[in-house]
Short mmCIF file of C-alpha atoms and ligand atoms in Angstrom, two decimals:
data_model
loop_
_atom_site.label_atom_id
_atom_site.label_comp_id
_atom_site.label_asym_id
_atom_site.label_seq_id
_atom_site.Cartn_x
_atom_site.Cartn_y
_atom_site.Cartn_z
CA MET F 1 0.00 0.00 0.00
CA VAL F 2 1.27 3.49 -0.89
CA ARG F 3 0.67 5.62 2.19
CA GLU F 4 -0.68 9.06 1.28
CA GLU F 5 1.35 12.00 2.67
CA LEU F 6 -1.06 14.34 4.39
CA VAL F 7 -1.37 17.72 6.01
CA ILE F 8 -4.12 17.66 8.64
CA ALA F 9 -5.62 20.96 9.78
CA PRO F 10 -8.77 22.41 11.36
CA MET F 11 -11.58 22.79 8.85
CA ARG F 12 -12.62 26.30 7.74
CA SER F 13 -15.95 27.38 6.28
CA GLY F 14 -14.22 27.87 2.89
CA ASP F 15 -13.57 24.11 2.81
CA ILE F 16 -17.29 23.26 2.71
CA PRO F 17 -17.73 23.22 -1.12
CA GLU F 18 -14.83 20.77 -1.49
CA ILE F 19 -16.18 18.59 1.33
CA LEU F 20 -19.65 18.56 -0.24
CA GLU F 21 -18.07 17.15 -3.42
CA LEU F 22 -16.27 14.52 -1.40
CA GLU F 23 -19.53 13.67 0.40
CA LYS F 24 -21.65 13.19 -2.71
CA LYS F 25 -21.51 9.40 -2.60
CA ALA F 26 -21.31 9.00 1.18
CA PRO F 27 -23.83 6.66 2.85
CA SER F 28 -25.25 9.36 5.20
CA ALA F 29 -24.30 12.58 3.42
CA TRP F 30 -24.71 15.88 5.28
CA SER F 31 -26.13 19.04 3.71
CA GLU F 32 -24.27 22.35 3.41
CA ASP F 33 -26.30 23.72 6.35
CA HIS F 34 -25.43 20.71 8.46
CA PHE F 35 -21.70 21.33 7.87
CA LYS F 36 -22.11 25.04 8.64
CA ASP F 37 -23.97 24.26 11.88
CA GLU F 38 -21.35 21.78 12.94
CA LEU F 39 -18.56 24.33 12.41
CA GLN F 40 -20.38 26.62 14.87
CA GLN F 41 -20.64 24.00 17.62
CA PRO F 42 -18.66 25.17 20.65
CA ALA F 43 -17.99 21.55 21.64
CA GLY F 44 -17.12 20.48 18.11
CA PHE F 45 -13.85 19.65 16.39
CA GLN F 46 -13.48 19.35 12.64
CA PHE F 47 -10.36 18.35 10.71
CA VAL F 48 -9.53 18.01 7.04
CA ALA F 49 -6.73 15.94 5.54
CA ARG F 50 -5.10 17.39 2.42
CA ASN F 51 -2.75 15.84 -0.07
CA LYS F 52 0.63 17.32 0.89
CA THR F 53 1.49 18.19 -2.72
CA THR F 54 -1.78 19.19 -4.38
CA GLU F 55 -3.42 20.51 -1.17
CA SER F 56 -6.76 19.07 -2.28
CA ILE F 57 -8.97 17.74 0.51
CA LEU F 58 -8.96 13.95 0.70
CA ALA F 59 -10.90 13.42 3.91
CA ALA F 60 -12.80 15.11 6.70
CA LEU F 61 -13.65 14.19 10.27
CA PHE F 62 -16.21 15.73 12.64
CA GLY F 63 -16.55 15.17 16.36
CA ARG F 64 -17.55 16.66 19.66
CA ILE F 65 -16.11 16.68 23.13
CA VAL F 66 -18.31 16.85 26.23
CA ALA F 67 -16.47 16.61 29.55
CA ASP F 68 -14.11 13.64 29.23
CA GLU F 69 -15.97 11.95 26.36
CA ALA F 70 -15.54 12.45 22.64
CA GLU F 71 -17.86 11.33 19.88
CA ILE F 72 -16.80 10.89 16.28
CA LEU F 73 -19.81 12.03 14.25
CA LYS F 74 -18.49 11.60 10.74
CA LEU F 75 -15.41 10.38 8.91
CA GLY F 76 -15.26 10.30 5.15
CA VAL F 77 -12.45 9.70 2.68
CA ALA F 78 -12.76 10.58 -1.02
CA GLU F 79 -13.39 7.42 -3.04
CA PHE F 80 -10.19 7.81 -5.08
CA ALA F 81 -8.07 8.19 -1.92
CA ARG F 82 -9.27 5.12 -0.03
CA ASN F 83 -7.06 2.23 1.10
CA LYS F 84 -4.00 4.49 1.38
CA GLY F 85 -4.05 5.02 5.11
CA VAL F 86 -5.84 8.38 4.93
CA GLY F 87 -8.77 7.38 7.15
CA TYR F 88 -6.45 5.83 9.72
CA GLN F 89 -4.15 8.88 9.88
CA LEU F 90 -7.06 11.30 10.26
CA LEU F 91 -8.74 9.15 12.92
CA ASP F 92 -5.45 8.80 14.78
CA PHE F 93 -4.99 12.58 14.65
CA ALA F 94 -8.48 13.15 16.10
CA VAL F 95 -7.93 10.60 18.87
CA ASN F 96 -4.62 12.22 19.82
CA TYR F 97 -6.23 15.66 19.73
CA SER F 98 -9.03 14.40 22.01
CA SER F 99 -6.45 12.96 24.38
CA THR F 100 -4.77 16.36 24.72
CA ARG F 101 -8.18 17.80 25.64
CA GLY F 102 -8.59 15.37 28.56
CA VAL F 103 -10.83 12.85 26.81
CA GLN F 104 -10.84 9.40 28.39
CA ASN F 105 -13.40 7.64 26.20
CA CYS F 106 -14.17 8.08 22.55
CA PHE F 107 -17.45 6.77 21.07
CA LEU F 108 -18.93 6.34 17.62
CA GLU F 109 -21.72 4.57 15.78
CA LEU F 110 -21.67 2.94 12.39
CA ARG F 111 -23.92 0.87 10.16
CA ALA F 112 -23.68 -2.83 10.97
CA SER F 113 -22.84 -3.59 7.31
CA ASN F 114 -19.94 -1.09 7.13
CA GLU F 115 -17.14 -3.58 7.49
CA ALA F 116 -14.42 -1.30 6.09
CA ALA F 117 -15.16 1.32 8.75
CA ARG F 118 -15.43 -1.26 11.54
CA LEU F 119 -12.05 -2.73 10.62
CA LEU F 120 -10.53 0.76 10.49
CA TYR F 121 -11.85 1.60 13.96
CA GLU F 122 -10.75 -1.76 15.37
CA LYS F 123 -7.27 -1.17 13.94
CA ARG F 124 -7.10 2.06 16.00
CA GLY F 125 -8.23 0.19 19.12
CA PHE F 126 -11.99 0.76 19.19
CA VAL F 127 -14.07 -2.17 20.44
CA CYS F 128 -17.75 -2.95 19.86
CA VAL F 129 -19.73 -2.24 23.03
CA GLY F 130 -23.31 -2.60 21.83
CA THR F 131 -25.87 -2.32 19.08
CA ARG F 132 -28.87 -0.06 18.47
CA LYS F 133 -31.68 -1.92 16.72
CA ASP F 134 -32.94 -0.30 13.49
CA TYR F 135 -31.07 2.91 14.34
CA TYR F 136 -30.45 3.96 10.73
CA LYS F 137 -33.10 4.77 8.10
CA GLU F 138 -33.04 4.46 4.31
CA PRO F 139 -32.20 1.64 4.47
CA VAL F 140 -33.18 0.60 7.97
CA GLU F 141 -30.22 -1.00 9.69
CA ASP F 142 -28.79 -1.65 13.14
CA ALA F 143 -26.00 0.56 14.47
CA ILE F 144 -22.89 -0.81 16.10
CA LEU F 145 -21.64 1.29 19.00
CA MET F 146 -17.86 1.37 19.45
CA ARG F 147 -15.68 2.75 22.19
CA LEU F 148 -11.99 3.55 22.59
CA GLU F 149 -10.56 3.95 26.05
CA ILE F 150 -7.76 6.46 25.68
C1 COA K 201 -14.23 3.67 6.01
C2 COA K 201 -13.25 4.65 5.39
C3 COA K 201 -13.27 5.94 6.22
C4 COA K 201 -11.86 4.03 5.43
O1 COA K 201 -10.90 5.00 5.03
P1 COA K 201 -9.56 4.59 4.24
O2 COA K 201 -8.72 5.79 4.14
O3 COA K 201 -9.90 3.89 3.00
O4 COA K 201 -8.92 3.52 5.28
P2 COA K 201 -7.36 3.21 5.48
O5 COA K 201 -6.70 3.07 4.16
O6 COA K 201 -6.79 4.18 6.44
O7 COA K 201 -7.43 1.76 6.13
C5 COA K 201 -7.16 1.52 7.51
C6 COA K 201 -7.71 0.15 7.88
O8 COA K 201 -9.12 0.14 7.73
C7 COA K 201 -9.55 -1.14 7.24
N1 COA K 201 -10.14 -0.94 5.91
C8 COA K 201 -10.28 0.22 5.23
N2 COA K 201 -10.92 0.00 4.06
C9 COA K 201 -11.22 -1.31 4.01
C10 COA K 201 -11.90 -2.13 3.08
N3 COA K 201 -12.40 -1.65 1.94
N4 COA K 201 -12.06 -3.46 3.37
C11 COA K 201 -11.55 -3.97 4.50
N5 COA K 201 -10.87 -3.23 5.44
C12 COA K 201 -10.72 -1.93 5.19
C13 COA K 201 -8.31 -2.00 7.21
O9 COA K 201 -8.19 -2.62 8.47
C14 COA K 201 -7.23 -0.98 7.02
O10 COA K 201 -6.00 -1.41 7.51
P3 COA K 201 -4.95 -2.22 6.52
O11 COA K 201 -4.76 -1.34 5.32
O12 COA K 201 -3.75 -2.39 7.35
O13 COA K 201 -5.67 -3.49 6.16
C15 COA K 201 -13.59 4.94 3.90
O14 COA K 201 -13.80 3.72 3.24
C16 COA K 201 -14.84 5.81 3.71
O15 COA K 201 -14.77 7.04 3.68
N6 COA K 201 -16.01 5.15 3.55
C17 COA K 201 -17.28 5.88 3.31
C18 COA K 201 -17.72 6.69 4.53
C19 COA K 201 -17.79 5.82 5.77
O16 COA K 201 -18.25 4.68 5.73
N7 COA K 201 -17.36 6.40 6.91
C20 COA K 201 -17.42 5.78 8.21
C21 COA K 201 -18.79 5.94 8.77
S1 COA K 201 -18.82 5.53 10.47
#
């Protein structure tokens, strides 16, 4: 595997058009307003991963920190940039960032059928701690709840 060289930085509102492009084929795509709202969240953190050479955005991650818990709300990697370690590097960055903010547990949910994401999270140390029956709509599907103790 050729590991993509990245620059990871906080997301700015000017990044939204590029992230919307990247999101077009995502399973639970967010709208422009949703991204704007999330950027305004006082408890939120948002990071983008850019190709070091071209500076184009390859991935984005959104999360929130409340007290000593973090939640990863969204992680998406552009289709053409997958399987090059981008998702792992961005997730690792967010976990390390959360750790510096005093987070002790990091949580996330994902569709039960999303094996690629589950394997990515397990690789970074997340473990399955439960399921939520029929949590997702269109199509209806169970959610797997994962946790990382930092
Ligand atoms: C899931 C996703 C974020 C993975 O990102 P990625 O950059 O392709 O993942 P990486 O290259 O960093 O892979 C890291 C690990 O994840 C797992 N993985 C990633 N893609 C995989 C796939 N298609 N099949 C099996 N395992 C996979 C592997 O364990 C891999 O480690 P390895 O290369 O040593 O085998 C990406 O496929 C994506 O954006 N999917 C659509 C959106 C989504 O499902 N987001 C998560 C919602 S919770």
